[in-house]
mmCIF file of C-alpha atoms in Angstrom:
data_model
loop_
_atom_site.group_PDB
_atom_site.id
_atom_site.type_symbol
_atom_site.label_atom_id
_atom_site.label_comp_id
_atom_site.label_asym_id
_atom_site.label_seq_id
_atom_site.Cartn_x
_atom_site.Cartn_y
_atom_site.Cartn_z
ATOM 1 C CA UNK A 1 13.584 -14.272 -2.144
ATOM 2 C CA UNK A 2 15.158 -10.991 -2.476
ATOM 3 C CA UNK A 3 12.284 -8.826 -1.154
ATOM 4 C CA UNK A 4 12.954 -5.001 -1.413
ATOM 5 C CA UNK A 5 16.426 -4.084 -2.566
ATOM 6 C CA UNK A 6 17.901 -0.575 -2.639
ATOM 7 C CA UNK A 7 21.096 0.374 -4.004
ATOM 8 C CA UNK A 8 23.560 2.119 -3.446
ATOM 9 C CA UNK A 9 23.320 1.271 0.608
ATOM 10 C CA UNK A 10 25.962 4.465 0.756
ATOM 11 C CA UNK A 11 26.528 7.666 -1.384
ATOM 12 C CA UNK A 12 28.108 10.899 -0.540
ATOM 13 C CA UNK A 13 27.100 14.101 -3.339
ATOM 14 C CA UNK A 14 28.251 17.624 -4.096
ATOM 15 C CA UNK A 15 25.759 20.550 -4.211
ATOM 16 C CA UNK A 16 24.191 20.428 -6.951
ATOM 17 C CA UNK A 17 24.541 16.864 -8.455
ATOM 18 C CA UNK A 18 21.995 14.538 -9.516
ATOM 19 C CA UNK A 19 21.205 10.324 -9.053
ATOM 20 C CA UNK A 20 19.172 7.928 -9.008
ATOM 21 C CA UNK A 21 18.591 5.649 -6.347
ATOM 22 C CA UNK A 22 17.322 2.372 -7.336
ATOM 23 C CA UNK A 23 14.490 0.075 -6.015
ATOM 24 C CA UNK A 24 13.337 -3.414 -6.986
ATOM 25 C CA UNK A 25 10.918 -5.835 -6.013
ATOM 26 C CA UNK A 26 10.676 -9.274 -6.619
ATOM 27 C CA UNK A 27 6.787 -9.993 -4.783
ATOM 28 C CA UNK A 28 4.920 -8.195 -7.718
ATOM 29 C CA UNK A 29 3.465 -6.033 -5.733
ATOM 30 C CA UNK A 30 1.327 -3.168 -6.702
ATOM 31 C CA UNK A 31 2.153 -0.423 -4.432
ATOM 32 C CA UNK A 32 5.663 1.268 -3.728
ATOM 33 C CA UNK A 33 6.918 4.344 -2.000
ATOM 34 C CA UNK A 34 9.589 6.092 -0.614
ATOM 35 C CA UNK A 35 10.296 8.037 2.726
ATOM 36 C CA UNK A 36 13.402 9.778 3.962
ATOM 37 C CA UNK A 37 14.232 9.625 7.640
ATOM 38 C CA UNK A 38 16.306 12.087 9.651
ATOM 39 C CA UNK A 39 17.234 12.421 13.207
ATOM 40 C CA UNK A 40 14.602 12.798 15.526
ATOM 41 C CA UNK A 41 11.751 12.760 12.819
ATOM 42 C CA UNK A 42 10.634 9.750 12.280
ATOM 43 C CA UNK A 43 10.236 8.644 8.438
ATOM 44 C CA UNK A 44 7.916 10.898 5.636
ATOM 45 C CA UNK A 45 6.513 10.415 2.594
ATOM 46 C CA UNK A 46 8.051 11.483 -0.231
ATOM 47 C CA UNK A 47 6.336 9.720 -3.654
ATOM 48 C CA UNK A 48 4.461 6.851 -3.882
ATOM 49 C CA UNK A 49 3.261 4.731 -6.919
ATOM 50 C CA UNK A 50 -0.389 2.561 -6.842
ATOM 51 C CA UNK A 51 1.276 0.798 -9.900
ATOM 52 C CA UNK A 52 2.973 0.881 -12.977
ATOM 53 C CA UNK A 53 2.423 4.264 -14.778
ATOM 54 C CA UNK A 54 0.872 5.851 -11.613
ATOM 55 C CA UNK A 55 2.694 8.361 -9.126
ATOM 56 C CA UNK A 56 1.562 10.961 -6.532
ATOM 57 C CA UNK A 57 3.350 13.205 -4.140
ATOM 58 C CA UNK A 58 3.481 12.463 -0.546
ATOM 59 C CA UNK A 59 4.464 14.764 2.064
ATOM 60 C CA UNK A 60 7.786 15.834 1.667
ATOM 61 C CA UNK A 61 8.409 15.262 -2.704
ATOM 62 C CA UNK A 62 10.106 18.559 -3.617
ATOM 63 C CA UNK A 63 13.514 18.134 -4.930
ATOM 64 C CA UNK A 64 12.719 14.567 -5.945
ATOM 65 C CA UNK A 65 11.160 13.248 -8.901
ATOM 66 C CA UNK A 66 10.028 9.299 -9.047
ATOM 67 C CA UNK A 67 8.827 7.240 -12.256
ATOM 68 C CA UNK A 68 7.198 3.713 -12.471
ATOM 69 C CA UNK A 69 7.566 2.183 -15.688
ATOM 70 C CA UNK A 70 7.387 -1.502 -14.506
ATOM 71 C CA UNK A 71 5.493 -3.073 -11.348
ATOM 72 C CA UNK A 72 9.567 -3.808 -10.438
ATOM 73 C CA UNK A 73 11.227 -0.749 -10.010
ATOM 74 C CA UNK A 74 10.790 2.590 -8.444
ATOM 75 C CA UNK A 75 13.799 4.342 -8.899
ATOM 76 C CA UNK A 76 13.705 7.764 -6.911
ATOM 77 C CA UNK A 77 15.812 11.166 -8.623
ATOM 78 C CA UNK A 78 17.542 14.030 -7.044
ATOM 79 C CA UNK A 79 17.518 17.028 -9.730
ATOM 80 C CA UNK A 80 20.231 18.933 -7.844
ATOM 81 C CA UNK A 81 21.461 17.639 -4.948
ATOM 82 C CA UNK A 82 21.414 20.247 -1.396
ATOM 83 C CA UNK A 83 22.567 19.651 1.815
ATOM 84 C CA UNK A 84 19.120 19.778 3.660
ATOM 85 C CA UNK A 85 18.011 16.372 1.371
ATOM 86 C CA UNK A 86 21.497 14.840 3.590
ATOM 87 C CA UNK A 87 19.316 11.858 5.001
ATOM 88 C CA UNK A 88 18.903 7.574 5.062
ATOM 89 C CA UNK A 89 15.874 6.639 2.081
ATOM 90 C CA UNK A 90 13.821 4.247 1.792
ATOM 91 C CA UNK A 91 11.933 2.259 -0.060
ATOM 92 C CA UNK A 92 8.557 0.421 0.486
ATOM 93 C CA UNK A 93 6.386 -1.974 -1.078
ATOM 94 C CA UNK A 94 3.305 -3.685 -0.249
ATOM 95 C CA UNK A 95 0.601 -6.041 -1.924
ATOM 96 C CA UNK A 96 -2.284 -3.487 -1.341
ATOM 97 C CA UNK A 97 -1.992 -0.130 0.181
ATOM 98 C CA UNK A 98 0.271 0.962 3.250
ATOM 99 C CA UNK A 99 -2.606 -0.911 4.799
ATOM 100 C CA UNK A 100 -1.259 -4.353 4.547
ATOM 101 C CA UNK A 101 2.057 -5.362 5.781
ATOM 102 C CA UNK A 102 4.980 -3.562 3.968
ATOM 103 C CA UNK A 103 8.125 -4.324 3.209
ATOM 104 C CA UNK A 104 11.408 -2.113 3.338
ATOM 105 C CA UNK A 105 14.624 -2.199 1.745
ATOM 106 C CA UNK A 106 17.741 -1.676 3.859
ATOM 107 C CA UNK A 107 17.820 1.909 3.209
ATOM 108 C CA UNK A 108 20.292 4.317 1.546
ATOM 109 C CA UNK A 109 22.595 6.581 3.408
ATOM 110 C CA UNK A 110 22.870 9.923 1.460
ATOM 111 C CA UNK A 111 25.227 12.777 2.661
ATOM 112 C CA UNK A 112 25.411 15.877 0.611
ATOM 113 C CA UNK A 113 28.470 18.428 1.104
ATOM 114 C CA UNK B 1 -3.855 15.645 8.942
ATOM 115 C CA UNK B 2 -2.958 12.798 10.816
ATOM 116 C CA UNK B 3 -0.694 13.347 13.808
ATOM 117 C CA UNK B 4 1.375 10.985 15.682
ATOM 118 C CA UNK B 5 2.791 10.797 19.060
ATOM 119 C CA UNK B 6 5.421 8.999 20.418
ATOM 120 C CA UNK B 7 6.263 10.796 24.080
ATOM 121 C CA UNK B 8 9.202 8.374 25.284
ATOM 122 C CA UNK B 9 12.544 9.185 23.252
ATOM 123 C CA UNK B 10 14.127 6.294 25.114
ATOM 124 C CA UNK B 11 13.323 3.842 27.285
ATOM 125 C CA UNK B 12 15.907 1.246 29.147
ATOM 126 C CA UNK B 13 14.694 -1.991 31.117
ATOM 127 C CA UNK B 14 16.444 -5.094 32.437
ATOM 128 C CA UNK B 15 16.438 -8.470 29.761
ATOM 129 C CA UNK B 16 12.982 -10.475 30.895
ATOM 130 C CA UNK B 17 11.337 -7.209 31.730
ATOM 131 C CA UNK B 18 7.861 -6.415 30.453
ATOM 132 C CA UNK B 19 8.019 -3.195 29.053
ATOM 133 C CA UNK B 20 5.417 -0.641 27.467
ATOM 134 C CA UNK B 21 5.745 1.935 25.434
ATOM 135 C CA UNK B 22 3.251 4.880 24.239
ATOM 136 C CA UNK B 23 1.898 5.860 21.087
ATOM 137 C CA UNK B 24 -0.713 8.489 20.770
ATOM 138 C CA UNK B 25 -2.524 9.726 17.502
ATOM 139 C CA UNK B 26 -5.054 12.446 16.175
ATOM 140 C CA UNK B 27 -7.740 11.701 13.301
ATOM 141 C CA UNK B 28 -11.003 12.755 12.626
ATOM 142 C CA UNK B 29 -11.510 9.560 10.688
ATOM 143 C CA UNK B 30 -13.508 6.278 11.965
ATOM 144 C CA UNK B 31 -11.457 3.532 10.243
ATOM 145 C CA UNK B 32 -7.633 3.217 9.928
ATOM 146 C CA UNK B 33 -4.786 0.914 10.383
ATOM 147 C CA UNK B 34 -2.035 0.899 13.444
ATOM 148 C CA UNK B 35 0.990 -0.279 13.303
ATOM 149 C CA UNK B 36 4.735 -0.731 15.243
ATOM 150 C CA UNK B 37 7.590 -0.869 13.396
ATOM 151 C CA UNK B 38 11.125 -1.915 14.927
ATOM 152 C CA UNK B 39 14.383 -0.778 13.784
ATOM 153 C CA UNK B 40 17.253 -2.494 14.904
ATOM 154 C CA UNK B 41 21.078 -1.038 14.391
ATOM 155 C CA UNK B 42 20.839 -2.635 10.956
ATOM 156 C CA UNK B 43 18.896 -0.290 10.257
ATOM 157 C CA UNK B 44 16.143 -2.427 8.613
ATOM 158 C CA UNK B 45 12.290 -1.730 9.091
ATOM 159 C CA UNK B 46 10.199 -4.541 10.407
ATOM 160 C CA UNK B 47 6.633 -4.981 11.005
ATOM 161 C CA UNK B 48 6.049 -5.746 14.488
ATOM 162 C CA UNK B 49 2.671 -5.404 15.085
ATOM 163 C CA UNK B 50 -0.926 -4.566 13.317
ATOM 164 C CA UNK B 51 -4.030 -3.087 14.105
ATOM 165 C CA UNK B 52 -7.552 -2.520 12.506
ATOM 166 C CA UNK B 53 -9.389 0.101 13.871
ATOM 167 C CA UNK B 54 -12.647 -1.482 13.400
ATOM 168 C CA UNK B 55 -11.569 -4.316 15.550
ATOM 169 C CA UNK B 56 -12.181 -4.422 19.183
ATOM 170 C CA UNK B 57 -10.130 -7.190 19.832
ATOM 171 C CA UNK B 58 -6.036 -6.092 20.692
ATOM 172 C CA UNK B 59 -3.409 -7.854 18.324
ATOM 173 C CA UNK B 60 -1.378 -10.012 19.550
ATOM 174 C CA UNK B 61 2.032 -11.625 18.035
ATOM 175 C CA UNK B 62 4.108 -13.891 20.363
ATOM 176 C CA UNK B 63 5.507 -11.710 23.346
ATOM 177 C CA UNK B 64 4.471 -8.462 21.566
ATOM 178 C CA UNK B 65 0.955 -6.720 22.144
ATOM 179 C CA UNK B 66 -0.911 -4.020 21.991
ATOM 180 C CA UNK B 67 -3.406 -1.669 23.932
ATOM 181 C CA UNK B 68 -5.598 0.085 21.037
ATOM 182 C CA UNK B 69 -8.007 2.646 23.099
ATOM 183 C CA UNK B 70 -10.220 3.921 20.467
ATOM 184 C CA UNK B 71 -12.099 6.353 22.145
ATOM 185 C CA UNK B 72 -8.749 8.283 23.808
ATOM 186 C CA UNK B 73 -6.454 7.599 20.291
ATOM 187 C CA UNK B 74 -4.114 5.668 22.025
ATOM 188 C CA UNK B 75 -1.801 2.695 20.741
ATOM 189 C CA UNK B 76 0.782 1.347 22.950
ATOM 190 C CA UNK B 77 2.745 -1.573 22.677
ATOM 191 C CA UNK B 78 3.717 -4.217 25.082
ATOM 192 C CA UNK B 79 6.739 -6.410 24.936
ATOM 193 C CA UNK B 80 6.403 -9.529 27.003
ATOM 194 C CA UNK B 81 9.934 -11.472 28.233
ATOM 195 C CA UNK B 82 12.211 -8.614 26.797
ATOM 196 C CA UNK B 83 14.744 -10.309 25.190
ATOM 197 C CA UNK B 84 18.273 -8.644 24.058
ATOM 198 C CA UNK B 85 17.696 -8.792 20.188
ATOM 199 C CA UNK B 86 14.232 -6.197 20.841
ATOM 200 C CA UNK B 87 17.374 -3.257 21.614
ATOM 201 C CA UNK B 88 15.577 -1.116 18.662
ATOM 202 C CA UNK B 89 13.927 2.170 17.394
ATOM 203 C CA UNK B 90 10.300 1.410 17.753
ATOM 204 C CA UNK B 91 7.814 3.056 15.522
ATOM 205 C CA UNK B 92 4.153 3.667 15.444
ATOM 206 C CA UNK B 93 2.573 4.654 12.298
ATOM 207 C CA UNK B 94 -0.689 4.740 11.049
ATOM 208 C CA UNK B 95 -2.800 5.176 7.498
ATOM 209 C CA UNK B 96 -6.488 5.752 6.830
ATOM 210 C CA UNK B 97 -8.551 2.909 5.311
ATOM 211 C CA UNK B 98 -8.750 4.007 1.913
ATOM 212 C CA UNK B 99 -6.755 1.708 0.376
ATOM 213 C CA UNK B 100 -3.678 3.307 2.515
ATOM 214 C CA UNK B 101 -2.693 4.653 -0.718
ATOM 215 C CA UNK B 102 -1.344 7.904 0.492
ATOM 216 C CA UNK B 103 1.058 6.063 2.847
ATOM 217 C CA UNK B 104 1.811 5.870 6.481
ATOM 218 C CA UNK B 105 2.857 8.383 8.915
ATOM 219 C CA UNK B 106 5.073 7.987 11.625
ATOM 220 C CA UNK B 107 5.861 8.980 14.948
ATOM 221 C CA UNK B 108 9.562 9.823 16.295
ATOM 222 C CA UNK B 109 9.870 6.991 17.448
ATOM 223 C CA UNK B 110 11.088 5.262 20.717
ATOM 224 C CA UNK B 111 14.683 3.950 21.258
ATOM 225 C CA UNK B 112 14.021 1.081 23.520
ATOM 226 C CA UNK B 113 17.192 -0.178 25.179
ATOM 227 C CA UNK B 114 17.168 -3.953 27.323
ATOM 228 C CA UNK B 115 20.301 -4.210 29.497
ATOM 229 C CA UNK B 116 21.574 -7.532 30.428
#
């Protein structure tokens, strides 16, 4: 049982660039977000998805754009890449709402120069 | 806007120490869902504990447990035995009832250190 999985665990980015980073879930689950964390600030909201076709902003979403095509994936997009979005994401899923338990992946480490 | 407070940055006790730590929260809403989250050096986020507001009764799981004070918004969490593998970032979050759709929202979190 695979759970949440995020990829890549590590990336480092120039100014500017754009990626993707990936998440999948095996549990069919319904709902799926993502939050960034940074030192000293505890983890925020960025997008979050109620199911397939559905998104909404969370707290912190500018900079990043999210899709949910399948009830699998919920693949999160930098449009240009700046240093103050330098920060470990990640992604969430639960069977309901934030609510119920939820489940995290192991996080991606993004550092942009 | 939901608010939450976590006042102890770091906290250090001896293994098979009970320790508590302090989570406090603002909401003008009636019904919502607590919760601690620990994160070890791996990095990984774990549910530790969960709370429904509309229950009086304090969760309980194993050595963990909390103290959920409605009426003064506080949420603090209890660790029983202290053990070596509980070194972690502790978290308390929190969503509204509606479906928790809009996600949680975290405090700062705790770094919670047990010393041999």
């Amino acid at each position: 049982n695979a759970g949440v999985t995020q990829t890549p665990k590590f990336q480092v980015l120039k100014t500017g660039q754009s990626m993707t980073l990936q998440c999948a879930q095996d549990m069919n689950h319904e709902y799926m977000s993502w939050y960034r964390q940074d030192p000293g600030m505890g983890l925020r909201l960025i997008h979050y998805s109620v199911g397939a076709g559905i998104t909404d902003q969370g707290e912190v979403p500018n900079g990043y754009n999210v899709s949910r095509s399948t009830t699998e994936d919920f693949p999160l997009r930098l449009l240009s890449a700046a240093p103050s979005q330098t920060s470990v994401y990640f992604c969430a899923s639960s069977y309901g709402g934030m609510n119920t338990e939820a489940f995290f992946g192991q996080g991606t480490r993004l550092t942009v120069v | 806007a939901q608010t939450v407070t976590q006042s102890q940055p770091e906290m250090s006790v001896q293994e098979a120490e009970t320790v508590t730590l302090s989570c406090t929260y603002d909401t003008s809403e009636s019904n919502y869902y607590l919760f601690w989250y620990k994160q070890p050096p791996s990095r990984q986020m774990i549910l530790v504990i969960r709370q429904e507001a509309y229950k009086q009764q304090n969760a309980t799981e194993n050595r963990f447990s909390v103290n959920f004070q409605k009426a003064a918004k506080s949420f603090s969490l209890k660790i029983s035995d202290s053990q070596l593998g509980d070194t972690a970032m502790y978290f308390c979050a929190f969503t509204h009832s509606g479906g928790g759709a809009d996600g949680l929202t975290f405090g700062k979190g705790t770094h919670l250190i047990i010393q041999p």
